[in-house]
Amino acid sequence: MVDARGKNMKCLTFFLMLPETVKNRSKKSSKKGNSSTNSKLPPVCYEIITLKTKKKKKMAAEIFPNKKPANSNSNSVQQYHQQNLNNNNTIPSPHWRGLCATIRERNAVMFNNDLMADVHFVVGPPGGTQRIPGHKYVLAVGSSVFHAMFYGELAEDKDEIRIPDVEPAAFLAMLKYLYCDEIDLAADTVLATLYAAKKYIVPHLARACVNFLETSLSAKNACVLLSQSCLFEEPDLTQRCWEVIEAQAELALKSEGFCDIDIQTFESILNRETLNAKEIVVFEAALSWAEAECHRQGLTPTTENKRKVLGKALYLIRIPTMALDDFANGAAQSGVLTLNETNDIFLWYTAVKKPDLQFVSNPRKGLVPQRCHRFQSCAYRSNQWRYRGRCDSIQFAVDKRVFIAGFGLYGSSCGSAEYSAKIELKRQGVILGQNLSKYFSDGASNTFPVWFEYPVQIEPDTFYTASVVLDGNELSYFGQEGMTEVQCGKVTVQFQCSSDSTNGTGVQGGQIPELIFYA
């Protein structure tokens, strides 16, 4: 080793000489000549201390960055993680600590692992249980319920804890979050995971479950999620469910999930003033729910038993507001109504002096559609705008979830005319809704609504393509002075040109002047 005075040293070792040693050396040197003594003494090495400003301490992951090739130790950690997720309870190799650079990775190895486990859970209902290992410290750090269970004043020293009301997959999803700081949700287990997160007070996981449910919310599952959101006391999710159910009521009522809801949720839906559905659809959905309820109660689904399980909820169906044909061909022949009820309702339709009914006789208010008009003016010219089977198309995006019910279209500029319109709504080339219908134009410059069969759910911050192919009088009004952004109530709509448009429609001018939607 080169001494401390060497200039080309690559590795320097410095020793801190204690004060006592320095003092003794100075005494010895005073007895002899300073010059001669200093030359014979070995060089004194001092520790060099570099003064630095205060700096945030680095974490282990920053000191040892995880930049490793595909076949490095990180794969080993993932392998243990996946094995544990599959409940293999694999004991890692003796060198597993050296494979994990961070505390997060080391905790991940312990997830669903028997190594050093000091508690076990028997999770699931009888006949479907799974034994899952745990580590009290990790669980107590992530959940106040586990902390009270293991370290609270009433803590019980049990090696095995039974949890029959939580599904094993949901319990593992919660443990994965507590051990690995990872949220892994699936559509078929997210409700059960939300229940587990609520039970053990893991708020961030519960919030992630609610967000997952909100993003996957549709007419097919809205009724079931409404029931669950009330159970879990999630008002934001409840409100989102009502938005979908009201706007897409007929789709929601015809879904399989509607038959699975509890009686309280069932009654709240039937009682909804803003339900946007025909009453005959509400009636038929109620009969489907009653049949499912009979099976749940072990009853034969006869008309008498359907009436029995419906109870007073039957009178929430606004049968007197049905079209007469719907009542005569549907509700009157269902067998659910008594003979007196059927006669009284027929009299309600026809008699001047109407009888008193137990049924609600006022029609539902439904939802009021909003119209987003994208042109500042319209015009017509003798040879300007024609329809020859070509497509008029425009792209749009919104900043809030809405439900497109239809389009407002221009009509003939040469007097009365009838048009056949094929309307479509697409997202990234996938058709979300379409309809073929006719409308009559009286020659005025106002717009004429054309509706989809069911409103189409539109998610925010994504561009959709609205298209129409018109067949009728070739000469038509057209919009001009188009706007790229329109504020419609609380919804902001942006427009851009579409490559599907082959008849001249764009942002500045053309057809499809209005989007009709519920918000």
XYZ file of C-alpha atoms in Angstrom:
519
model
C 0.000 0.000 0.000
C 1.313 3.418 -0.906
C 1.516 5.857 1.994
C -0.858 8.753 2.461
C 1.470 11.134 0.633
C 1.387 9.092 -2.576
C -0.182 10.988 -5.406
C -1.264 8.040 -7.545
C -3.019 6.050 -4.884
C -6.355 4.572 -5.982
C -7.422 3.433 -2.520
C -6.564 5.439 0.616
C -6.935 4.197 4.154
C -6.995 6.876 6.811
C -6.713 6.332 10.548
C -7.948 8.758 13.145
C -5.235 9.172 15.771
C -6.623 9.580 19.250
C -5.701 12.762 21.211
C -3.820 10.773 23.872
C -1.517 9.254 21.273
C -0.794 12.623 19.737
C 0.073 14.007 23.177
C 2.465 11.124 23.984
C 4.248 11.532 20.705
C 4.744 15.247 21.335
C 6.299 14.538 24.761
C 8.776 12.082 23.290
C 9.698 14.419 20.541
C 10.446 17.253 23.005
C 13.295 15.250 24.613
C 15.059 14.873 21.330
C 15.628 17.403 18.638
C 12.584 18.339 16.732
C 14.214 18.083 13.326
C 15.868 14.700 13.869
C 12.876 13.182 15.607
C 10.336 14.266 13.026
C 12.323 12.662 10.242
C 12.407 9.283 12.010
C 8.775 9.159 13.066
C 6.376 7.393 10.739
C 3.907 9.667 9.010
C 0.793 10.472 10.973
C -2.469 9.707 9.171
C -5.533 11.730 9.936
C -9.124 11.031 8.992
C -10.338 13.437 6.371
C -13.875 14.541 7.090
C -15.836 16.208 4.316
C -18.461 18.628 5.520
C -21.716 18.514 3.548
C -24.998 20.366 3.718
C -27.990 18.531 5.106
C -29.371 16.107 2.568
C -32.363 13.798 2.538
C -31.413 10.262 3.387
C -31.591 7.836 0.509
C -33.723 4.759 0.682
C -32.323 1.351 -0.044
C -33.937 1.283 -3.463
C -32.172 4.535 -4.392
C -28.790 3.331 -3.190
C -29.174 -0.003 -4.943
C -31.287 0.716 -8.008
C -33.164 -2.257 -9.331
C -31.586 -2.236 -12.796
C -31.107 -5.885 -13.503
C -31.379 -8.033 -16.595
C -34.442 -10.139 -17.263
C -32.881 -13.228 -15.680
C -31.727 -11.391 -12.517
C -32.810 -11.658 -8.903
C -35.989 -9.612 -9.464
C -37.446 -12.579 -11.314
C -36.773 -14.720 -8.294
C -38.700 -12.314 -6.102
C -41.581 -12.346 -8.571
C -41.436 -16.122 -8.617
C -41.843 -16.316 -4.839
C -44.608 -13.720 -5.060
C -46.549 -15.675 -7.683
C -46.066 -18.949 -5.834
C -47.415 -17.395 -2.659
C -50.352 -15.893 -4.529
C -51.195 -19.406 -5.707
C -51.116 -20.515 -2.065
C -48.158 -22.805 -2.559
C -46.642 -21.433 0.670
C -43.182 -21.961 -0.773
C -40.292 -21.515 1.638
C -37.789 -19.250 -0.122
C -34.144 -20.101 -0.541
C -31.778 -19.292 2.363
C -30.425 -16.347 0.377
C -33.804 -14.707 -0.359
C -32.936 -11.597 1.675
C -30.051 -10.863 -0.635
C -32.416 -10.955 -3.595
C -34.647 -8.207 -2.178
C -33.295 -4.658 -2.209
C -36.243 -3.013 -0.444
C -38.451 -3.667 2.548
C -41.379 -3.829 0.150
C -39.801 -6.742 -1.712
C -38.947 -8.533 1.521
C -42.514 -8.146 2.780
C -43.768 -9.426 -0.574
C -41.882 -12.684 -0.010
C -43.751 -13.088 3.287
C -47.147 -12.696 1.603
C -49.171 -15.911 2.023
C -46.015 -17.630 3.249
C -45.711 -19.976 6.254
C -42.168 -18.768 6.927
C -42.181 -17.014 10.345
C -46.024 -16.915 10.292
C -47.409 -16.410 13.808
C -51.124 -16.643 12.958
C -53.299 -18.560 10.498
C -56.731 -17.713 9.117
C -59.351 -20.219 8.021
C -61.218 -18.120 5.455
C -64.488 -18.843 3.683
C -67.803 -20.557 4.376
C -67.940 -24.203 5.497
C -67.035 -26.469 2.626
C -65.069 -23.745 0.836
C -62.431 -22.711 3.353
C -58.777 -21.940 2.744
C -56.049 -21.790 5.400
C -53.955 -18.650 4.954
C -50.824 -17.769 6.973
C -50.203 -14.288 8.336
C -47.724 -12.176 10.278
C -49.276 -10.152 13.068
C -46.904 -7.201 12.833
C -47.487 -6.633 9.119
C -51.252 -6.992 9.464
C -51.442 -4.694 12.488
C -49.462 -1.971 10.703
C -51.955 -1.962 7.816
C -55.255 -2.386 9.673
C -56.528 -0.978 12.951
C -58.840 -3.972 13.258
C -55.923 -6.397 13.099
C -54.035 -4.194 15.569
C -56.895 -4.429 18.064
C -57.186 -8.150 17.395
C -53.517 -8.890 18.095
C -52.267 -6.090 20.359
C -55.369 -4.416 21.821
C -56.632 -4.623 25.388
C -59.015 -7.454 24.476
C -56.548 -9.283 22.245
C -56.860 -13.061 22.204
C -53.815 -15.231 21.764
C -55.100 -17.594 19.080
C -52.973 -19.413 16.566
C -55.932 -19.908 14.211
C -58.742 -17.466 13.435
C -61.881 -18.402 11.491
C -63.383 -15.859 9.057
C -66.459 -17.482 7.460
C -67.978 -14.280 5.995
C -65.083 -13.352 3.658
C -64.214 -15.103 0.416
C -60.646 -16.514 0.283
C -59.842 -14.693 -2.983
C -60.959 -11.376 -1.488
C -58.983 -11.948 1.714
C -55.853 -12.721 -0.320
C -56.391 -9.556 -2.385
C -56.478 -7.548 0.845
C -53.353 -9.264 2.209
C -51.573 -8.628 -1.077
C -52.200 -4.914 -0.586
C -51.031 -5.001 3.059
C -47.859 -6.983 2.285
C -46.910 -5.862 -1.200
C -48.558 -2.421 -1.518
C -50.211 -3.705 -4.701
C -53.883 -3.513 -5.641
C -55.003 -6.430 -7.788
C -58.745 -6.333 -8.466
C -60.949 -8.480 -10.669
C -64.537 -7.957 -11.754
C -65.782 -11.169 -10.150
C -64.182 -10.523 -6.724
C -64.138 -6.733 -6.364
C -67.361 -6.588 -4.320
C -66.078 -9.246 -1.940
C -62.755 -7.388 -1.693
C -64.610 -4.164 -0.900
C -66.442 -6.007 1.873
C -63.140 -7.254 3.319
C -61.556 -3.798 3.070
C -64.540 -2.272 4.871
C -64.587 -4.946 7.560
C -60.894 -4.562 8.403
C -60.820 -0.788 7.819
C -58.344 -0.595 4.945
C -59.579 2.695 3.442
C -57.212 3.052 0.494
C -58.053 -0.421 -0.773
C -61.761 0.295 -0.293
C -61.417 3.508 -2.310
C -59.649 1.603 -5.089
C -62.499 -0.935 -5.139
C -65.071 1.852 -5.448
C -63.097 3.474 -8.283
C -62.902 0.111 -10.040
C -66.666 -0.308 -9.714
C -67.351 3.222 -10.985
C -65.237 2.724 -14.094
C -66.884 -0.632 -14.857
C -70.396 0.640 -14.129
C -72.978 -0.102 -16.840
C -76.686 -0.772 -17.198
C -76.002 -4.496 -16.762
C -74.604 -4.208 -13.245
C -75.969 -0.864 -12.034
C -78.857 -2.331 -10.014
C -76.647 -4.822 -8.177
C -74.043 -2.150 -7.479
C -76.778 0.181 -6.220
C -77.765 -2.448 -3.689
C -74.158 -3.005 -2.616
C -73.289 0.692 -2.477
C -76.125 1.272 -0.017
C -74.900 -1.670 2.068
C -71.331 -0.346 2.098
C -72.452 3.275 2.641
C -70.719 4.651 -0.455
C -72.798 7.706 -1.446
C -70.688 8.633 -4.483
C -71.069 5.168 -5.949
C -74.780 5.227 -5.144
C -75.192 8.481 -7.069
C -73.316 7.106 -10.088
C -75.544 4.022 -10.055
C -78.667 6.167 -10.064
C -77.335 8.163 -13.018
C -76.980 4.985 -15.074
C -80.275 3.455 -13.936
C -82.255 6.618 -14.675
C -80.756 7.279 -18.101
C -80.663 3.629 -19.249
C -83.646 2.446 -17.226
C -85.017 -0.068 -19.706
C -81.630 -1.749 -20.164
C -81.075 -1.815 -16.397
C -84.539 -3.278 -15.704
C -84.054 -6.001 -18.319
C -80.617 -7.003 -16.975
C -80.102 -10.249 -15.058
C -78.692 -8.295 -12.137
C -82.043 -6.588 -11.533
C -83.523 -9.914 -10.409
C -80.777 -10.329 -7.781
C -81.412 -7.149 -5.791
C -82.993 -7.015 -2.323
C -86.536 -5.842 -1.679
C -85.459 -2.418 -0.370
C -83.470 -1.623 -3.523
C -86.300 -3.043 -5.651
C -88.829 -0.701 -4.047
C -86.530 2.319 -4.329
C -86.153 1.744 -8.084
C -89.906 1.321 -8.621
C -90.511 4.498 -6.637
C -88.025 6.566 -8.678
C -89.694 9.606 -10.225
C -86.984 10.133 -12.854
C -86.946 6.569 -14.152
C -86.662 6.924 -17.926
C -88.688 3.889 -18.989
C -92.092 2.831 -20.284
C -94.314 1.573 -17.486
C -94.956 -1.743 -19.219
C -91.194 -2.384 -19.067
C -91.253 -1.622 -15.324
C -94.168 -4.034 -14.862
C -92.485 -6.880 -16.756
C -89.234 -6.338 -14.838
C -91.160 -6.513 -11.542
C -92.662 -9.881 -12.557
C -89.171 -11.214 -13.402
C -87.890 -10.071 -10.007
C -90.895 -11.683 -8.287
C -90.189 -15.012 -9.981
C -86.564 -14.916 -8.816
C -87.683 -13.974 -5.304
C -90.031 -16.958 -5.223
C -87.075 -19.247 -5.969
C -85.020 -17.559 -3.234
C -87.833 -18.180 -0.741
C -88.408 -21.754 -1.898
C -91.820 -20.985 -3.377
C -93.321 -22.187 -6.645
C -93.448 -19.131 -8.960
C -97.223 -19.090 -9.441
C -99.117 -15.845 -10.021
C -100.407 -15.989 -6.434
C -96.909 -16.349 -5.006
C -95.563 -13.611 -7.272
C -98.258 -11.313 -5.951
C -97.375 -12.385 -2.413
C -93.634 -11.591 -2.680
C -94.341 -8.295 -4.446
C -96.533 -7.141 -1.582
C -97.127 -3.401 -1.449
C -94.353 -2.828 -4.019
C -96.900 -3.754 -6.705
C -98.661 -0.429 -6.142
C -95.446 1.464 -6.911
C -95.846 0.390 -10.553
C -97.776 3.159 -12.281
C -100.098 0.861 -14.219
C -102.730 3.553 -14.963
C -100.082 5.507 -16.902
C -99.473 2.678 -19.376
C -100.732 2.944 -22.921
C -104.129 1.262 -23.112
C -102.790 -1.408 -25.501
C -99.937 -2.191 -23.129
C -102.344 -2.621 -20.228
C -104.908 -4.666 -22.134
C -102.382 -7.027 -23.705
C -99.953 -7.140 -20.787
C -100.801 -6.260 -17.186
C -104.528 -7.080 -17.460
C -103.755 -10.646 -18.607
C -100.811 -11.304 -16.281
C -102.959 -12.838 -13.536
C -101.191 -10.762 -10.890
C -103.977 -8.188 -10.645
C -107.284 -9.000 -9.003
C -110.480 -8.807 -11.031
C -111.580 -5.653 -9.188
C -108.200 -3.981 -9.833
C -108.414 -4.820 -13.544
C -111.955 -3.459 -13.852
C -111.101 -0.261 -11.961
C -108.093 0.412 -14.167
C -110.182 -0.099 -17.346
C -112.672 2.400 -15.941
C -109.795 4.762 -15.218
C -108.959 4.740 -18.934
C -112.502 5.170 -20.236
C -114.906 6.598 -17.660
C -115.521 10.268 -17.035
C -115.850 9.630 -13.322
C -112.677 7.757 -12.497
C -112.516 5.318 -9.569
C -110.050 5.582 -6.719
C -106.967 3.440 -7.245
C -104.230 2.195 -4.954
C -101.770 2.513 -7.837
C -99.868 5.747 -8.484
C -101.690 7.410 -11.369
C -99.290 10.265 -12.183
C -96.773 9.515 -14.949
C -93.086 9.619 -14.095
C -91.261 12.820 -14.950
C -88.346 10.946 -16.456
C -85.218 12.826 -17.498
C -85.173 16.032 -19.499
C -82.794 15.669 -22.463
C -80.184 18.356 -23.060
C -79.178 19.545 -26.525
C -75.680 20.580 -27.509
C -75.879 22.770 -30.635
C -72.518 23.160 -32.348
C -73.346 25.691 -35.093
C -73.922 29.403 -34.679
C -76.097 29.655 -37.802
C -77.570 27.612 -40.631
C -78.181 28.340 -44.321
C -79.313 26.803 -47.608
C -78.385 27.304 -51.233
C -79.923 25.949 -54.388
C -77.055 23.593 -55.150
C -75.096 23.432 -51.896
C -76.012 20.416 -49.749
C -77.169 17.096 -51.150
C -77.628 13.541 -49.874
C -76.653 10.671 -52.112
C -76.141 7.838 -49.637
C -72.962 9.404 -48.315
C -71.950 9.537 -44.663
C -71.928 12.716 -42.587
C -69.749 12.290 -39.513
C -68.171 14.256 -36.653
C -66.054 13.319 -33.642
C -66.737 14.599 -30.137
C -65.529 14.213 -26.542
C -67.026 15.256 -23.194
C -65.500 16.037 -19.807
C -68.201 14.239 -17.793
C -70.063 10.983 -18.224
C -73.224 11.492 -20.303
C -75.721 9.312 -22.158
C -76.304 10.089 -25.830
C -79.996 9.610 -26.619
C -79.926 10.743 -30.260
C -78.980 13.443 -32.753
C -80.721 16.564 -33.949
C -80.669 16.724 -37.768
C -81.539 19.331 -40.383
C -84.385 18.789 -42.819
C -85.374 19.825 -46.308
C -84.838 23.399 -47.495
C -87.440 22.949 -50.266
C -90.643 22.454 -48.313
C -92.031 19.374 -46.558
C -90.159 16.095 -46.981
C -89.628 12.760 -45.283
C -86.170 11.450 -44.523
C -84.848 8.004 -43.691
C -81.908 8.294 -41.294
C -79.408 5.659 -40.221
C -77.567 6.953 -37.152
C -74.511 5.385 -35.548
C -72.296 6.021 -32.543
C -68.834 4.459 -32.530
C -65.735 4.379 -30.365
C -62.473 3.398 -32.023
C -64.406 1.746 -34.840
C -66.677 -0.299 -32.527
C -70.411 0.412 -32.929
C -71.964 1.258 -29.554
C -75.398 2.176 -30.820
C -77.285 2.462 -34.081
C -80.830 2.917 -35.316
C -82.718 3.249 -38.568
C -85.730 5.541 -38.402
C -87.712 8.144 -40.340
C -88.560 11.730 -39.545
C -90.721 14.345 -41.211
C -89.305 17.754 -42.120
C -91.743 20.630 -42.493
C -89.331 22.836 -44.423
C -88.270 24.869 -41.362
C -84.632 25.467 -40.495
C -84.915 23.984 -36.996
C -83.552 20.547 -36.112
C -85.485 17.274 -35.886
C -84.625 14.637 -33.254
C -83.685 11.099 -34.220
C -83.322 8.692 -31.286
C -81.318 5.590 -30.499
C -83.257 2.599 -29.192
C -81.465 3.010 -25.851
C -79.249 5.868 -24.627
C -75.529 5.146 -25.071
C -73.138 5.690 -22.171
C -70.262 8.061 -23.038
C -67.147 8.159 -20.873
C -65.195 11.411 -20.389
C -61.985 12.405 -22.199
C -62.445 9.954 -25.064
C -63.403 10.797 -28.641
C -66.496 9.149 -30.131
C -67.734 9.259 -33.719
C -71.287 10.331 -34.527
C -72.440 9.368 -38.035
C -75.612 9.626 -40.104
C -76.599 8.550 -43.593
C -79.686 10.383 -44.879
C -81.971 9.392 -47.708
C -84.656 11.832 -48.890
C -84.901 15.264 -50.466
C -81.363 16.029 -51.590
C -81.455 19.745 -50.853
C -81.172 20.490 -47.152
C -80.231 23.114 -44.639
C -76.677 22.926 -43.344
C -74.854 24.405 -40.370
C -72.064 26.951 -40.531
C -69.785 28.874 -38.166
C -69.120 25.687 -36.207
C -67.465 25.708 -32.785
C -64.704 23.378 -31.624
C -65.862 23.604 -27.993
C -69.376 24.068 -26.594
C -70.408 24.502 -22.973
C -73.757 22.816 -22.392
C -74.837 23.146 -18.779
C -72.132 21.482 -16.674
C -70.803 19.496 -19.633
C -68.077 20.688 -22.005
C -68.155 19.123 -25.476
C -65.229 19.241 -27.907
C -65.564 18.562 -31.632
C -63.086 17.520 -34.312
C -63.331 16.320 -37.897
C -63.859 12.636 -38.646
C -62.233 10.624 -41.412
C -65.532 8.735 -41.815
C -67.227 11.839 -43.175
C -67.609 11.557 -46.963
C -70.329 14.147 -47.553
C -68.548 17.286 -46.419
C -69.538 17.516 -42.727
C -66.780 18.855 -40.468
C -66.258 21.138 -37.500
C -66.961 24.355 -39.425
C -70.096 23.251 -41.248
C -72.388 20.458 -42.367
C -74.919 18.083 -40.767
C -75.380 16.620 -37.231
C -75.917 20.038 -35.676
C -77.036 18.657 -32.295
C -76.154 15.988 -29.771
C -79.103 15.029 -27.554
C -78.033 13.604 -24.200
C -78.832 13.013 -20.541
C -76.365 14.154 -17.895
